[in-house]
Amino acid sequence: MTEQDQDRDPWDEFDRLTPAGPDRVEGYPGGEPVGFGFRTGVRSAKVAIGFAVYALTLGTILVVIGAAVFIGESHWLMVGLMVLIEVVFILAFKRLVSLARRRR
């Protein structure tokens, strides 16, 4: 690179460009959704249900491993906490699936 290239701001080129089209979502160039959510980023109920199944599976695996470790160490209070966490995962799964089904 030359010394001239190092001194110039790399964003100057992009600042000079005009928008390709009007914003579909005001304030977000190109109407890009922000994040992965049921109101913005997920366009398909299948994707939303897939994410819910993935989250439930991953959470259940982690809870089962934690419960097995705590049972081996006879920490029964922590086993109870693992059961409570699993109940939260199941309730969240039900909520995500109901939100996904209402999108159709």
Coordinates of N, CA and C in Angstrom, one line a residue:
M1 N 0.8 -1.2 0.0 CA 0.0 0.0 0.0 C 0.9 1.2 0.0
T2 N 0.4 2.2 -0.7 CA 1.2 3.5 -0.7 C 0.8 4.3 0.6
E3 N 1.6 5.3 0.8 CA 1.4 6.2 2.0 C 0.0 6.9 1.8
Q4 N -0.3 7.2 0.6 CA -1.6 7.9 0.3 C -2.8 7.1 0.7
D5 N -2.7 5.8 0.4 CA -3.8 4.9 0.7 C -4.0 4.7 2.2
Q6 N -2.9 4.8 3.0 CA -2.9 4.6 4.4 C -3.5 5.8 5.1
D7 N -3.4 7.0 4.5 CA -3.9 8.2 5.1 C -5.4 8.4 4.9
R8 N -5.9 7.8 3.9 CA -7.3 8.1 3.6 C -8.3 7.2 4.4
D9 N -9.4 7.7 4.7 CA -10.4 7.0 5.5 C -11.0 5.9 4.6
P10 N -11.0 4.6 5.1 CA -11.6 3.5 4.2 C -13.1 3.6 4.0
W11 N -13.8 4.4 4.8 CA -15.2 4.5 4.7 C -15.7 5.7 3.8
D12 N -14.7 6.5 3.3 CA -15.1 7.6 2.4 C -15.8 7.1 1.2
E13 N -15.3 6.0 0.6 CA -16.0 5.5 -0.6 C -17.4 5.2 -0.4
F14 N -17.7 4.6 0.8 CA -19.1 4.2 1.1 C -20.0 5.4 1.5
D15 N -19.4 6.3 2.1 CA -20.1 7.5 2.5 C -20.6 8.3 1.3
R16 N -19.9 8.2 0.2 CA -20.3 8.9 -1.1 C -21.4 8.3 -1.8
L17 N -21.6 7.0 -1.6 CA -22.6 6.3 -2.3 C -24.0 6.7 -1.9
T18 N -24.9 6.7 -2.8 CA -26.4 7.0 -2.5 C -27.1 5.7 -2.3
P19 N -28.2 5.8 -1.6 CA -29.0 4.5 -1.3 C -29.4 3.9 -2.6
A20 N -29.4 2.5 -2.5 CA -29.9 1.8 -3.7 C -31.4 1.9 -3.9
G21 N -32.1 2.1 -2.8 CA -33.5 2.2 -2.9 C -34.1 2.7 -1.6
P22 N -35.4 2.9 -1.5 CA -35.9 3.4 -0.3 C -35.9 2.3 0.8
D23 N -35.8 2.7 2.1 CA -35.8 1.8 3.2 C -37.2 1.1 3.3
R24 N -37.2 -0.2 3.4 CA -38.4 -0.9 3.7 C -38.9 -0.7 5.1
V25 N -37.9 -0.7 6.0 CA -38.1 -0.4 7.4 C -37.4 0.9 7.7
E26 N -38.2 1.9 8.1 CA -37.6 3.2 8.3 C -36.5 3.2 9.4
G27 N -35.3 3.7 9.0 CA -34.2 3.8 9.9 C -33.2 2.6 9.8
Y28 N -33.6 1.6 9.0 CA -32.7 0.5 8.8 C -32.5 0.4 7.3
P29 N -31.2 0.8 6.8 CA -30.9 0.7 5.4 C -31.2 -0.6 4.8
G30 N -32.0 -0.6 3.7 CA -32.3 -1.8 3.0 C -33.4 -2.6 3.7
G31 N -33.9 -2.2 4.8 CA -34.9 -2.9 5.6 C -34.4 -4.1 6.2
E32 N -33.1 -4.2 6.5 CA -32.6 -5.4 7.2 C -33.2 -5.6 8.5
P33 N -33.6 -6.8 8.8 CA -34.1 -7.1 10.2 C -33.0 -7.1 11.2
V34 N -33.3 -6.7 12.4 CA -32.3 -6.6 13.4 C -32.4 -7.9 14.3
G35 N -31.4 -8.7 14.3 CA -31.4 -9.9 15.1 C -32.3 -11.0 14.7
F36 N -32.4 -12.0 15.5 CA -33.2 -13.2 15.3 C -34.4 -13.1 16.2
G37 N -35.5 -12.8 15.7 CA -36.7 -12.6 16.6 C -37.9 -12.9 15.8
F38 N -39.0 -13.1 16.5 CA -40.3 -13.5 15.9 C -40.9 -12.3 15.2
R39 N -40.5 -11.0 15.5 CA -41.0 -9.9 14.9 C -40.2 -9.3 13.8
T40 N -38.9 -9.7 13.7 CA -38.1 -9.1 12.7 C -37.4 -10.2 11.8
G41 N -36.5 -11.0 12.4 CA -35.6 -11.8 11.5 C -36.1 -13.1 11.0
V42 N -37.1 -13.8 11.7 CA -37.5 -15.1 11.2 C -38.7 -14.9 10.2
R43 N -38.5 -15.4 9.0 CA -39.5 -15.2 8.0 C -40.3 -16.5 7.8
S44 N -39.9 -17.6 8.4 CA -40.6 -18.9 8.2 C -41.0 -19.5 9.5
A45 N -42.1 -20.1 9.6 CA -42.5 -20.8 10.8 C -41.6 -22.1 11.0
K46 N -41.2 -22.7 9.9 CA -40.3 -23.8 10.0 C -39.0 -23.5 10.7
V47 N -38.4 -22.3 10.3 CA -37.2 -21.9 10.9 C -37.4 -21.6 12.4
A48 N -38.5 -21.0 12.7 CA -38.8 -20.7 14.1 C -38.9 -21.9 15.0
I49 N -39.6 -22.9 14.4 CA -39.8 -24.2 15.1 C -38.5 -24.9 15.2
G50 N -37.7 -24.9 14.2 CA -36.4 -25.5 14.2 C -35.5 -24.9 15.3
F51 N -35.5 -23.6 15.4 CA -34.8 -22.9 16.5 C -35.3 -23.3 17.8
A52 N -36.6 -23.4 18.0 CA -37.1 -23.9 19.3 C -36.7 -25.3 19.7
V53 N -36.7 -26.2 18.7 CA -36.3 -27.6 18.9 C -34.8 -27.6 19.2
Y54 N -34.0 -26.8 18.5 CA -32.5 -26.7 18.8 C -32.3 -26.2 20.2
A55 N -33.0 -25.2 20.6 CA -32.8 -24.6 22.0 C -33.2 -25.6 23.0
L56 N -34.3 -26.3 22.8 CA -34.7 -27.3 23.8 C -33.8 -28.5 23.9
T57 N -33.3 -29.0 22.7 CA -32.3 -30.1 22.7 C -31.0 -29.7 23.4
L58 N -30.5 -28.6 23.1 CA -29.2 -28.1 23.7 C -29.4 -27.9 25.2
G59 N -30.5 -27.3 25.6 CA -30.7 -27.1 27.0 C -30.9 -28.4 27.8
T60 N -31.6 -29.3 27.2 CA -31.9 -30.6 27.9 C -30.6 -31.4 28.0
I61 N -29.7 -31.4 27.0 CA -28.5 -32.1 27.1 C -27.6 -31.5 28.2
L62 N -27.6 -30.2 28.3 CA -26.8 -29.5 29.4 C -27.3 -29.8 30.8
V63 N -28.7 -29.8 30.9 CA -29.3 -30.1 32.2 C -29.1 -31.5 32.6
V64 N -29.2 -32.5 31.7 CA -29.0 -33.9 32.0 C -27.5 -34.1 32.4
I65 N -26.6 -33.5 31.7 CA -25.2 -33.7 32.1 C -25.0 -33.1 33.5
G66 N -25.5 -31.9 33.8 CA -25.4 -31.3 35.1 C -26.0 -32.1 36.2
A67 N -27.2 -32.7 35.9 CA -27.9 -33.5 36.9 C -27.1 -34.8 37.2
A68 N -26.5 -35.4 36.2 CA -25.7 -36.6 36.4 C -24.5 -36.3 37.2
V69 N -23.9 -35.1 37.0 CA -22.7 -34.8 37.8 C -23.1 -34.5 39.3
F70 N -24.2 -33.8 39.5 CA -24.7 -33.5 40.8 C -25.2 -34.8 41.6
I71 N -25.8 -35.7 40.8 CA -26.2 -36.9 41.5 C -25.0 -37.7 41.9
G72 N -24.0 -37.7 41.1 CA -22.7 -38.4 41.4 C -22.1 -37.9 42.7
E73 N -22.2 -36.6 42.9 CA -21.6 -35.9 44.0 C -22.6 -35.8 45.2
S74 N -23.8 -36.3 45.0 CA -24.9 -36.3 46.1 C -25.3 -34.8 46.5
H75 N -25.3 -33.9 45.5 CA -25.8 -32.6 45.7 C -27.2 -32.5 45.3
W76 N -28.1 -32.9 46.2 CA -29.6 -33.0 45.8 C -30.2 -31.7 45.6
L77 N -29.8 -30.7 46.3 CA -30.4 -29.4 46.0 C -30.1 -28.9 44.6
M78 N -28.9 -29.2 44.1 CA -28.5 -28.8 42.8 C -29.2 -29.6 41.7
V79 N -29.5 -30.9 42.1 CA -30.3 -31.7 41.2 C -31.7 -31.1 41.0
G80 N -32.3 -30.7 42.1 CA -33.6 -30.0 42.1 C -33.5 -28.8 41.2
L81 N -32.5 -28.0 41.3 CA -32.3 -26.8 40.5 C -32.2 -27.2 39.0
M82 N -31.6 -28.3 38.7 CA -31.5 -28.8 37.3 C -32.9 -29.1 36.8
V83 N -33.7 -29.8 37.6 CA -35.1 -30.1 37.2 C -35.9 -28.8 37.0
L84 N -35.7 -27.8 37.9 CA -36.4 -26.6 37.7 C -36.0 -25.9 36.4
I85 N -34.7 -25.9 36.1 CA -34.2 -25.3 34.8 C -34.8 -26.1 33.6
E86 N -34.9 -27.4 33.7 CA -35.5 -28.1 32.6 C -36.9 -27.8 32.4
V87 N -37.7 -27.5 33.5 CA -39.1 -27.1 33.4 C -39.1 -25.8 32.7
V88 N -38.2 -24.9 33.0 CA -38.2 -23.6 32.3 C -37.9 -23.7 30.8
F89 N -37.0 -24.6 30.4 CA -36.7 -24.9 29.0 C -37.9 -25.4 28.3
I90 N -38.7 -26.3 29.0 CA -39.9 -26.9 28.3 C -41.0 -25.8 28.1
L91 N -41.1 -25.0 29.2 CA -42.1 -23.9 29.0 C -41.8 -22.9 27.9
A92 N -40.5 -22.6 27.9 CA -40.0 -21.7 26.8 C -40.2 -22.3 25.4
F93 N -39.9 -23.6 25.3 CA -40.1 -24.3 24.1 C -41.6 -24.3 23.6
K94 N -42.5 -24.5 24.6 CA -43.9 -24.4 24.3 C -44.3 -23.0 23.8
R95 N -43.8 -22.0 24.4 CA -44.0 -20.6 24.0 C -43.5 -20.3 22.6
L96 N -42.3 -20.7 22.4 CA -41.7 -20.5 21.0 C -42.5 -21.2 19.9
V97 N -42.9 -22.4 20.2 CA -43.7 -23.2 19.2 C -45.0 -22.5 19.0
S98 N -45.7 -22.0 20.0 CA -47.0 -21.4 19.9 C -46.8 -20.1 19.1
L99 N -45.7 -19.3 19.3 CA -45.5 -18.1 18.5 C -45.2 -18.5 17.1
A100 N -44.5 -19.5 16.9 CA -44.2 -19.9 15.5 C -45.4 -20.4 14.7
R101 N -46.3 -21.1 15.4 CA -47.5 -21.5 14.7 C -48.5 -20.4 14.4
R102 N -48.5 -19.3 15.2 CA -49.3 -18.2 14.9 C -48.8 -17.4 13.7
R103 N -47.6 -17.6 13.3 CA -47.0 -16.8 12.2 C -47.6 -17.3 10.8
R104 N -48.2 -18.4 10.7 CA -48.6 -19.0 9.4 C -49.7 -18.2 8.8

